[in-house]
PDB file of C-alpha atoms in Angstrom:
ATOM      1  CA  MET A   1    -101.639 138.611 107.447  1.00 60.00           C
ATOM      2  CA  ASN A   2     -99.488 141.496 106.234  1.00 73.00           C
ATOM      3  CA  THR A   3    -100.474 143.552 103.248  1.00 88.00           C
ATOM      4  CA  ILE A   4     -97.960 144.352 100.538  1.00 87.00           C
ATOM      5  CA  THR A   5     -97.635 147.895 101.884  1.00 87.00           C
ATOM      6  CA  GLU A   6     -96.842 146.613 105.381  1.00 88.00           C
ATOM      7  CA  ILE A   7     -94.280 144.166 104.016  1.00 88.00           C
ATOM      8  CA  LEU A   8     -92.616 146.928 101.994  1.00 88.00           C
ATOM      9  CA  GLU A   9     -92.513 149.158 105.064  1.00 88.00           C
ATOM     10  CA  ILE A  10     -90.913 146.367 107.127  1.00 89.00           C
ATOM     11  CA  GLU A  11     -88.311 145.725 104.424  1.00 90.00           C
ATOM     12  CA  LYS A  12     -87.591 149.447 104.139  1.00 89.00           C
ATOM     13  CA  ARG A  13     -86.908 149.660 107.880  1.00 89.00           C
ATOM     14  CA  LYS A  14     -84.654 146.596 107.671  1.00 92.00           C
ATOM     15  CA  LEU A  15     -82.711 148.318 104.896  1.00 91.00           C
ATOM     16  CA  ALA A  16     -82.434 151.488 106.979  1.00 91.00           C
ATOM     17  CA  ASP A  17     -81.173 149.453 109.956  1.00 91.00           C
ATOM     18  CA  GLN A  18     -78.561 147.856 107.701  1.00 93.00           C
ATOM     19  CA  ILE A  19     -77.508 151.268 106.386  1.00 91.00           C
ATOM     20  CA  ILE A  20     -77.089 152.527 109.953  1.00 91.00           C
ATOM     21  CA  GLU A  21     -75.055 149.447 110.828  1.00 91.00           C
ATOM     22  CA  ASN A  22     -72.772 150.036 107.814  1.00 92.00           C
ATOM     23  CA  ASN A  23     -72.298 153.773 108.429  1.00 91.00           C
ATOM     24  CA  PHE A  24     -72.140 153.932 112.231  1.00 92.00           C
ATOM     25  CA  THR A  25     -70.370 152.246 115.117  1.00 91.00           C
ATOM     26  CA  THR A  26     -72.069 151.706 118.452  1.00 88.00           C
ATOM     27  CA  GLU A  27     -70.146 152.949 121.474  1.00 88.00           C
ATOM     28  CA  GLU A  28     -70.196 151.216 124.869  1.00 89.00           C
ATOM     29  CA  ASP A  29     -72.897 153.569 126.140  1.00 90.00           C
ATOM     30  CA  GLY A  30     -75.110 152.832 123.118  1.00 85.00           C
ATOM     31  CA  TYR A  31     -74.301 156.080 121.315  1.00 88.00           C
ATOM     32  CA  LYS A  32     -74.080 155.713 117.544  1.00 88.00           C
ATOM     33  CA  SER A  33     -70.976 157.356 116.101  1.00 92.00           C
ATOM     34  CA  ILE A  34     -70.628 157.967 112.374  1.00 91.00           C
ATOM     35  CA  ARG A  35     -67.906 156.290 110.368  1.00 90.00           C
ATOM     36  CA  TRP A  36     -66.036 158.990 108.499  1.00 90.00           C
ATOM     37  CA  TYR A  37     -64.754 158.463 104.988  1.00 89.00           C
ATOM     38  CA  GLY A  38     -61.064 157.737 104.661  1.00 87.00           C
ATOM     39  CA  PRO A  39     -58.842 160.411 103.173  1.00 88.00           C
ATOM     40  CA  CYS A  40     -58.578 160.763  99.424  1.00 89.00           C
ATOM     41  CA  LYS A  41     -55.672 158.729  98.099  1.00 91.00           C
ATOM     42  CA  ILE A  42     -53.790 160.887  95.643  1.00 92.00           C
ATOM     43  CA  ASP A  43     -51.809 159.464  92.747  1.00 92.00           C
ATOM     44  CA  TYR A  44     -49.082 162.013  92.097  1.00 92.00           C
ATOM     45  CA  ASN A  45     -47.917 160.050  89.033  1.00 92.00           C
ATOM     46  CA  SER A  46     -51.310 160.388  87.367  1.00 90.00           C
ATOM     47  CA  ASP A  47     -52.052 162.724  84.485  1.00 92.00           C
ATOM     48  CA  VAL A  48     -55.094 163.916  86.437  1.00 91.00           C
ATOM     49  CA  GLU A  49     -54.498 167.016  88.563  1.00 91.00           C
ATOM     50  CA  VAL A  50     -54.461 166.558  92.332  1.00 90.00           C
ATOM     51  CA  GLU A  51     -57.374 168.953  92.803  1.00 92.00           C
ATOM     52  CA  THR A  52     -59.446 167.026  90.261  1.00 93.00           C
ATOM     53  CA  GLN A  53     -58.737 163.745  92.057  1.00 94.00           C
ATOM     54  CA  ILE A  54     -59.888 165.263  95.354  1.00 94.00           C
ATOM     55  CA  ILE A  55     -63.035 166.742  93.801  1.00 94.00           C
ATOM     56  CA  GLU A  56     -63.993 163.463  92.105  1.00 95.00           C
ATOM     57  CA  TYR A  57     -63.404 161.463  95.299  1.00 96.00           C
ATOM     58  CA  TYR A  58     -65.530 163.710  97.488  1.00 96.00           C
ATOM     59  CA  GLN A  59     -68.195 164.155  94.794  1.00 96.00           C
ATOM     60  CA  ASP A  60     -68.720 160.383  94.948  1.00 96.00           C
ATOM     61  CA  LYS A  61     -68.912 160.564  98.748  1.00 95.00           C
ATOM     62  CA  ILE A  62     -71.485 163.370  98.547  1.00 96.00           C
ATOM     63  CA  GLU A  63     -73.722 161.238  96.338  1.00 96.00           C
ATOM     64  CA  HIS A  64     -73.407 158.338  98.788  1.00 94.00           C
ATOM     65  CA  SER A  65     -74.121 160.566 101.794  1.00 93.00           C
ATOM     66  CA  LYS A  66     -77.219 162.043 100.159  1.00 95.00           C
ATOM     67  CA  LYS A  67     -78.641 158.577  99.448  1.00 93.00           C
ATOM     68  CA  VAL A  68     -77.986 157.415 103.012  1.00 93.00           C
ATOM     69  CA  LEU A  69     -79.487 160.604 104.450  1.00 93.00           C
ATOM     70  CA  LYS A  70     -82.618 160.258 102.311  1.00 93.00           C
ATOM     71  CA  VAL A  71     -83.301 156.695 103.476  1.00 91.00           C
ATOM     72  CA  ILE A  72     -82.644 157.501 107.137  1.00 92.00           C
ATOM     73  CA  ARG A  73     -84.864 160.602 107.028  1.00 93.00           C
ATOM     74  CA  GLU A  74     -87.701 158.547 105.551  1.00 91.00           C
ATOM     75  CA  CYS A  75     -87.431 155.649 108.001  1.00 90.00           C
ATOM     76  CA  PHE A  76     -86.227 157.366 111.174  1.00 90.00           C
ATOM     77  CA  PRO A  77     -87.266 161.039 110.943  1.00 91.00           C
ATOM     78  CA  GLU A  78     -87.163 161.345 114.738  1.00 91.00           C
ATOM     79  CA  ASN A  79     -83.534 160.198 115.076  1.00 90.00           C
ATOM     80  CA  TYR A  80     -81.909 163.629 115.048  1.00 91.00           C
ATOM     81  CA  CYS A  81     -78.590 162.365 116.398  1.00 92.00           C
ATOM     82  CA  ILE A  82     -77.956 160.139 113.390  1.00 92.00           C
ATOM     83  CA  ILE A  83     -79.416 162.627 110.900  1.00 94.00           C
ATOM     84  CA  ASN A  84     -77.226 165.461 112.225  1.00 95.00           C
ATOM     85  CA  GLN A  85     -74.099 163.316 111.986  1.00 94.00           C
ATOM     86  CA  LEU A  86     -74.962 162.423 108.391  1.00 95.00           C
ATOM     87  CA  ILE A  87     -75.480 166.101 107.572  1.00 96.00           C
ATOM     88  CA  GLY A  88     -72.115 166.863 109.177  1.00 96.00           C
ATOM     89  CA  ARG A  89     -70.380 164.240 107.048  1.00 95.00           C
ATOM     90  CA  LEU A  90     -72.059 165.640 103.935  1.00 95.00           C
ATOM     91  CA  GLU A  91     -70.971 169.197 104.785  1.00 96.00           C
ATOM     92  CA  TYR A  92     -67.413 167.981 105.424  1.00 95.00           C
ATOM     93  CA  CYS A  93     -67.276 166.532 101.897  1.00 95.00           C
ATOM     94  CA  LYS A  94     -68.617 169.772 100.423  1.00 95.00           C
ATOM     95  CA  THR A  95     -65.951 171.732 102.321  1.00 95.00           C
ATOM     96  CA  GLN A  96     -63.208 169.475 100.967  1.00 94.00           C
ATOM     97  CA  ILE A  97     -64.394 170.178  97.422  1.00 94.00           C
ATOM     98  CA  LYS A  98     -64.516 173.950  98.068  1.00 95.00           C
ATOM     99  CA  ASN A  99     -60.974 173.840  99.457  1.00 93.00           C
ATOM    100  CA  ALA A 100     -59.704 171.864  96.463  1.00 90.00           C
ATOM    101  CA  ARG A 101     -61.272 174.384  94.069  1.00 89.00           C
ATOM    102  CA  LYS A 102     -59.834 177.293  96.033  1.00 86.00           C
ATOM    103  CA  TYR A 103     -56.277 175.975  95.606  1.00 76.00           C
ATOM    104  CA  ASN A 104     -56.756 174.946  91.988  1.00 65.00           C
TER     105      ASN A 104
END
């Protein structure tokens, strides 16, 4: 019989597997490739400045990436391939924000 701790650990790993499934595609050779965020859709008719729209979009993506990275690091600390791709996606979002601020 499983203890509550064991059940929680099993459920946590199931959640991590689901997160990987939602954020990665599996190639023919079994390699997991990250799904990148789509580009920021800009509304040029909006009262909000373009740079602000970009910053808000990628700020939301940074928060999402950090949450995903935290769960994956806890459940699969040995899976460097997936962790490195998540870090890369996070850094990409940060770069987009820096670029938007630079041209603001």
